[in-house]
mmCIF file of C-alpha atoms in Angstrom:
data_model
loop_
_atom_site.group_PDB
_atom_site.id
_atom_site.type_symbol
_atom_site.label_atom_id
_atom_site.label_comp_id
_atom_site.label_asym_id
_atom_site.label_seq_id
_atom_site.Cartn_x
_atom_site.Cartn_y
_atom_site.Cartn_z
ATOM 1 C CA MET F 5 -0.008 0.137 0.150
ATOM 2 C CA ALA F 6 1.277 3.760 -0.721
ATOM 3 C CA PRO F 7 2.217 5.590 1.948
ATOM 4 C CA SER F 8 -0.352 8.712 2.867
ATOM 5 C CA ALA F 9 0.200 11.478 1.025
ATOM 6 C CA ALA F 10 -1.995 13.635 4.247
ATOM 7 C CA ALA F 11 1.219 12.674 6.651
ATOM 8 C CA ALA F 12 2.913 16.362 7.466
ATOM 9 C CA ALA F 13 6.492 16.007 6.354
ATOM 10 C CA VAL F 14 10.079 17.574 6.174
ATOM 11 C CA ARG F 15 12.191 16.659 3.375
ATOM 12 C CA GLU F 16 15.412 16.936 4.151
ATOM 13 C CA LEU F 17 18.607 16.166 2.003
ATOM 14 C CA GLU F 18 22.725 15.168 3.299
ATOM 15 C CA LYS F 19 25.491 13.650 2.765
ATOM 16 C CA ARG F 20 27.723 11.981 5.234
ATOM 17 C CA PHE F 21 31.508 11.847 5.886
ATOM 18 C CA VAL F 22 33.937 10.752 8.248
ATOM 19 C CA CYS F 23 34.527 13.747 10.542
ATOM 20 C CA PRO F 24 38.092 14.738 10.163
ATOM 21 C CA SER F 25 40.456 15.005 13.179
ATOM 22 C CA HIS F 26 40.961 19.216 13.135
ATOM 23 C CA ILE F 27 37.125 19.513 13.668
ATOM 24 C CA LEU F 28 36.320 16.879 15.763
ATOM 25 C CA SER F 29 39.537 18.276 18.200
ATOM 26 C CA ALA F 30 38.184 22.063 18.058
ATOM 27 C CA VAL F 31 34.776 20.587 18.651
ATOM 28 C CA ALA F 32 35.055 18.734 21.788
ATOM 29 C CA ALA F 33 36.981 22.435 23.018
ATOM 30 C CA VAL F 34 35.533 24.463 25.499
ATOM 31 C CA PRO F 35 33.962 25.999 23.999
ATOM 32 C CA PRO F 36 33.291 24.029 21.042
ATOM 33 C CA THR F 37 34.084 25.540 17.799
ATOM 34 C CA LEU F 38 33.381 25.121 14.155
ATOM 35 C CA ALA F 39 35.745 26.919 12.248
ATOM 36 C CA VAL F 40 34.391 28.237 8.616
ATOM 37 C CA PRO F 41 36.123 30.319 5.662
ATOM 38 C CA SER F 42 36.697 33.740 5.633
ATOM 39 C CA GLY F 43 33.113 35.676 4.877
ATOM 40 C CA TRP F 44 31.318 32.619 6.356
ATOM 41 C CA THR F 45 30.082 31.770 9.875
ATOM 42 C CA SER F 46 29.210 29.053 11.607
ATOM 43 C CA GLU F 47 26.765 29.160 15.004
ATOM 44 C CA LEU F 48 26.540 25.773 17.660
ATOM 45 C CA ILE F 49 23.094 25.080 18.037
ATOM 46 C CA SER F 50 22.610 22.104 20.172
ATOM 47 C CA GLY F 51 25.432 21.370 22.546
ATOM 48 C CA TRP F 52 26.697 18.205 23.331
ATOM 49 C CA GLY F 53 23.611 15.684 23.881
ATOM 50 C CA SER F 54 22.900 11.868 23.845
ATOM 51 C CA LEU F 55 20.993 10.045 20.751
ATOM 52 C CA ASP F 56 19.523 7.119 22.090
ATOM 53 C CA ASP F 57 17.372 5.182 18.591
ATOM 54 C CA GLU F 58 16.802 2.178 18.068
ATOM 55 C CA TYR F 59 15.980 0.930 14.296
ATOM 56 C CA PHE F 60 12.732 -1.724 13.766
ATOM 57 C CA ASP F 61 11.120 -3.715 10.969
ATOM 58 C CA HIS F 62 9.023 -7.086 10.272
ATOM 59 C CA LEU F 63 12.110 -8.873 9.932
ATOM 60 C CA PRO F 64 10.676 -11.871 8.312
ATOM 61 C CA THR F 65 10.280 -9.174 5.050
ATOM 62 C CA LEU F 66 12.042 -6.407 6.219
ATOM 63 C CA LYS F 67 8.983 -4.216 4.279
ATOM 64 C CA LEU F 68 9.949 -1.101 5.711
ATOM 65 C CA CYS F 69 13.391 -1.096 4.879
ATOM 66 C CA THR F 70 12.635 -2.986 1.282
ATOM 67 C CA SER F 71 10.241 0.131 0.741
ATOM 68 C CA GLY F 72 12.563 2.445 1.127
ATOM 69 C CA CYS F 73 11.460 3.447 5.586
ATOM 70 C CA TRP F 74 13.026 3.632 8.533
ATOM 71 C CA LEU F 75 11.358 3.404 11.452
ATOM 72 C CA ARG F 76 12.929 4.119 14.656
ATOM 73 C CA LYS F 77 12.833 5.355 18.287
ATOM 74 C CA ARG F 78 15.252 8.215 19.076
ATOM 75 C CA ASN F 79 14.651 9.038 22.672
ATOM 76 C CA GLY F 80 11.120 7.425 23.067
ATOM 77 C CA GLU F 81 9.815 9.268 20.304
ATOM 78 C CA TRP F 82 8.429 7.794 17.261
ATOM 79 C CA GLU F 83 10.651 8.727 14.052
ATOM 80 C CA LEU F 84 9.877 7.778 10.152
ATOM 81 C CA LYS F 85 12.310 8.913 7.098
ATOM 82 C CA ARG F 86 10.988 7.539 3.750
ATOM 83 C CA SER F 87 13.673 7.952 0.726
ATOM 84 C CA SER F 88 12.287 10.612 -1.966
ATOM 85 C CA ARG F 89 14.778 10.078 -4.596
ATOM 86 C CA SER F 90 13.189 12.497 -7.482
ATOM 87 C CA SER F 91 15.467 15.314 -9.069
ATOM 88 C CA VAL F 92 18.210 14.657 -6.772
ATOM 89 C CA ARG F 93 21.166 13.683 -7.522
ATOM 90 C CA GLU F 94 22.728 10.309 -6.610
ATOM 91 C CA ASP F 95 25.328 11.139 -4.337
ATOM 92 C CA VAL F 96 22.138 12.936 -2.352
ATOM 93 C CA ASP F 97 20.377 11.272 0.369
ATOM 94 C CA ALA F 98 17.175 12.238 0.459
ATOM 95 C CA TYR F 99 14.081 11.644 2.612
ATOM 96 C CA GLU F 100 10.761 12.789 4.566
ATOM 97 C CA GLU F 101 10.617 13.199 8.055
ATOM 98 C CA LEU F 102 7.501 12.015 10.112
ATOM 99 C CA THR F 103 7.469 12.099 13.908
ATOM 100 C CA GLY F 104 4.805 10.690 16.443
ATOM 101 C CA LYS F 105 1.755 8.997 15.190
ATOM 102 C CA ASP F 106 2.112 10.563 11.327
ATOM 103 C CA ALA F 107 5.787 7.596 11.286
ATOM 104 C CA LEU F 108 3.471 4.900 12.867
ATOM 105 C CA ARG F 109 0.664 5.933 10.693
ATOM 106 C CA VAL F 110 2.980 5.451 7.635
ATOM 107 C CA ALA F 111 4.297 2.647 8.923
ATOM 108 C CA ALA F 112 1.039 0.555 9.385
ATOM 109 C CA GLU F 113 0.292 1.412 5.880
ATOM 110 C CA VAL F 114 3.494 0.484 4.032
ATOM 111 C CA LEU F 115 3.308 -3.065 6.912
ATOM 112 C CA GLY F 116 -0.750 -3.438 5.727
ATOM 113 C CA ALA F 117 -2.158 -2.452 9.251
ATOM 114 C CA ARG F 118 -5.241 -1.298 9.471
ATOM 115 C CA ALA F 119 -4.196 1.193 11.910
ATOM 116 C CA HIS F 120 -1.127 2.098 14.057
ATOM 117 C CA GLY F 121 -2.558 1.281 16.768
ATOM 118 C CA ALA F 122 -3.059 -2.618 15.667
ATOM 119 C CA LEU F 123 0.568 -1.745 13.929
ATOM 120 C CA LEU F 124 2.258 -4.920 17.297
ATOM 121 C CA GLN F 125 -0.394 -7.058 17.012
ATOM 122 C CA GLU F 126 -1.091 -7.524 12.793
ATOM 123 C CA ALA F 127 2.758 -6.639 11.535
ATOM 124 C CA PRO F 128 4.941 -7.662 14.477
ATOM 125 C CA LEU F 129 7.960 -5.016 14.758
ATOM 126 C CA GLU F 130 10.920 -6.163 15.694
ATOM 127 C CA SER F 131 14.695 -4.550 16.478
ATOM 128 C CA LEU F 132 17.350 -3.869 14.520
ATOM 129 C CA ALA F 133 20.177 -2.797 16.172
ATOM 130 C CA VAL F 134 20.180 0.040 19.434
ATOM 131 C CA VAL F 135 22.350 3.139 18.439
ATOM 132 C CA ARG F 136 24.275 4.833 21.309
ATOM 133 C CA SER F 137 25.560 8.578 20.170
ATOM 134 C CA ASN F 138 26.195 11.786 21.360
ATOM 135 C CA ARG F 139 25.870 14.605 18.984
ATOM 136 C CA ILE F 140 27.002 18.568 18.895
ATOM 137 C CA SER F 141 25.305 20.669 15.994
ATOM 138 C CA PHE F 142 26.092 23.728 14.410
ATOM 139 C CA ASN F 143 24.398 25.686 11.444
ATOM 140 C CA VAL F 144 26.620 26.933 8.887
ATOM 141 C CA ARG F 145 26.279 30.103 6.924
ATOM 142 C CA SER F 146 28.539 30.214 3.121
ATOM 143 C CA GLY F 147 28.996 33.463 1.955
ATOM 144 C CA GLY F 148 26.352 33.158 -0.584
ATOM 145 C CA GLY F 149 24.214 33.253 2.546
ATOM 146 C CA CYS F 150 23.014 29.364 2.338
ATOM 147 C CA VAL F 151 22.050 27.895 5.353
ATOM 148 C CA THR F 152 23.438 24.174 6.149
ATOM 149 C CA ARG F 153 23.538 22.294 9.559
ATOM 150 C CA VAL F 154 26.233 19.947 10.648
ATOM 151 C CA ASP F 155 26.061 17.195 12.848
ATOM 152 C CA ILE F 156 29.112 15.494 14.362
ATOM 153 C CA ASP F 157 28.300 11.973 15.573
ATOM 154 C CA LYS F 158 30.232 9.722 17.873
ATOM 155 C CA THR F 159 28.323 6.303 18.210
ATOM 156 C CA GLU F 160 29.389 4.002 20.406
ATOM 157 C CA LEU F 161 30.410 0.727 18.768
ATOM 158 C CA PRO F 162 29.648 -2.643 19.759
ATOM 159 C CA GLY F 163 32.737 -4.665 21.689
ATOM 160 C CA LEU F 164 34.762 -1.867 20.784
ATOM 161 C CA PRO F 165 36.320 0.820 24.112
ATOM 162 C CA SER F 166 34.583 4.315 23.855
ATOM 163 C CA PRO F 167 37.585 5.516 22.181
ATOM 164 C CA SER F 168 37.297 3.610 19.239
ATOM 165 C CA ALA F 169 33.673 5.363 18.631
ATOM 166 C CA TYR F 170 32.843 6.315 15.124
ATOM 167 C CA CYS F 171 33.177 9.739 14.338
ATOM 168 C CA LEU F 172 30.181 10.835 11.416
ATOM 169 C CA LEU F 173 29.768 14.671 10.361
ATOM 170 C CA GLU F 174 25.886 14.848 9.089
ATOM 171 C CA ILE F 175 25.694 18.094 6.017
ATOM 172 C CA GLU F 176 22.339 18.464 5.912
ATOM 173 C CA ALA F 177 19.642 20.574 4.319
ATOM 174 C CA VAL F 178 15.917 21.219 4.317
ATOM 175 C CA THR F 179 14.604 22.323 0.849
ATOM 176 C CA PRO F 180 10.372 22.591 0.370
ATOM 177 C CA ASN F 181 11.485 21.796 -3.682
ATOM 178 C CA SER F 182 13.315 20.029 -5.978
ATOM 179 C CA GLY F 183 16.874 20.388 -3.750
ATOM 180 C CA GLU F 184 19.409 20.682 -6.754
ATOM 181 C CA GLY F 185 20.504 24.041 -4.801
ATOM 182 C CA ALA F 186 19.667 22.317 -1.635
ATOM 183 C CA ALA F 187 22.780 20.103 -2.654
ATOM 184 C CA ASP F 188 24.951 22.552 -4.554
ATOM 185 C CA ALA F 189 25.095 23.934 -0.654
ATOM 186 C CA ILE F 190 25.886 20.808 1.191
ATOM 187 C CA ASP F 191 28.787 20.214 -0.962
ATOM 188 C CA GLU F 192 30.040 23.436 -0.868
ATOM 189 C CA THR F 193 29.777 23.181 3.075
ATOM 190 C CA ALA F 194 31.080 20.142 2.599
ATOM 191 C CA ALA F 195 34.213 22.008 0.446
ATOM 192 C CA ALA F 196 34.688 24.597 3.345
ATOM 193 C CA LEU F 197 35.406 22.007 5.911
ATOM 194 C CA THR F 198 37.372 20.078 3.960
ATOM 195 C CA CYS F 199 35.569 17.150 4.289
ATOM 196 C CA THR F 200 36.133 14.441 1.775
ATOM 197 C CA LYS F 201 35.855 10.668 2.801
ATOM 198 C CA SER F 202 32.445 9.740 2.381
ATOM 199 C CA GLY F 203 30.557 8.281 5.786
ATOM 200 C CA LYS F 204 29.077 4.892 5.993
ATOM 201 C CA ASN F 205 25.319 5.042 7.474
ATOM 202 C CA LYS F 206 25.656 4.981 11.619
ATOM 203 C CA LEU F 207 23.040 1.841 11.493
ATOM 204 C CA PHE F 208 24.960 -0.124 8.770
ATOM 205 C CA LYS F 209 28.273 0.827 11.000
ATOM 206 C CA VAL F 210 26.623 -0.602 14.170
ATOM 207 C CA LEU F 211 25.008 -3.745 12.610
ATOM 208 C CA GLU F 212 28.401 -4.561 10.917
ATOM 209 C CA GLU F 213 30.365 -5.037 14.153
ATOM 210 C CA SER F 214 26.968 -6.822 16.093
ATOM 211 C CA ASP F 215 25.008 -8.348 12.856
ATOM 212 C CA PRO F 216 26.641 -8.862 9.808
ATOM 213 C CA LEU F 217 24.048 -11.326 8.362
ATOM 214 C CA LEU F 218 21.696 -9.037 9.213
ATOM 215 C CA LEU F 219 23.129 -5.825 7.586
ATOM 216 C CA LYS F 220 23.655 -8.714 4.764
ATOM 217 C CA ARG F 221 19.942 -8.658 4.221
ATOM 218 C CA VAL F 222 19.144 -4.865 4.863
ATOM 219 C CA LEU F 223 21.757 -3.989 1.984
ATOM 220 C CA GLY F 224 19.823 -6.777 -0.152
ATOM 221 C CA ALA F 225 16.886 -5.605 0.436
ATOM 222 C CA ILE F 226 18.106 -1.676 0.231
ATOM 223 C CA LYS F 227 18.966 -3.035 -3.769
ATOM 224 C CA GLN F 228 15.922 -4.973 -4.110
ATOM 225 C CA ARG F 229 14.042 -1.676 -4.211
ATOM 226 C CA LYS F 230 16.359 0.501 -6.536
#
């Protein structure tokens, strides 16, 4: 069943990078800073805080994943990210994001449950993984006035000591239209921050360490929908 168009969604574009060591050092300092080129500005919008994400799907089918949806509980609140590829370059991830009842409503529609209240009874969800991170966030304004959000996450990896946490930098733009200009703004910010190495999705990185077989199934489901 196609997800309802009635749910209010926020459309976002993002690219992930391995966080450069000089940026990680600067944001770990007191006060944290994010250096940008002359004529640019960076503003701290959220200091280091904890993210506790648990991802769910119908494990026998991975139907949410196959349909381009990621359902999670973040710090106790339901969120759903739905892939939105139209008119966006292949190197940029595009999502519509829903929260609370809207997230459960779309998940129920995808899984064929009659209503989100019956979701757990009619299409039981199982946990894929728990992803725990510490995050700090900045708004970055380019010399041309484009604004992007930069999130820097330090994610715990199962079986590895805390200093070996996976450090990811995400650059995000929210757009109401096709997104090409927003994608270019993300590239401009990446160049300004000297981010060159692509980063891996945090869920995939955790599964790589904790359950490689499940990761293989998830990646297979993603390939199936393309």
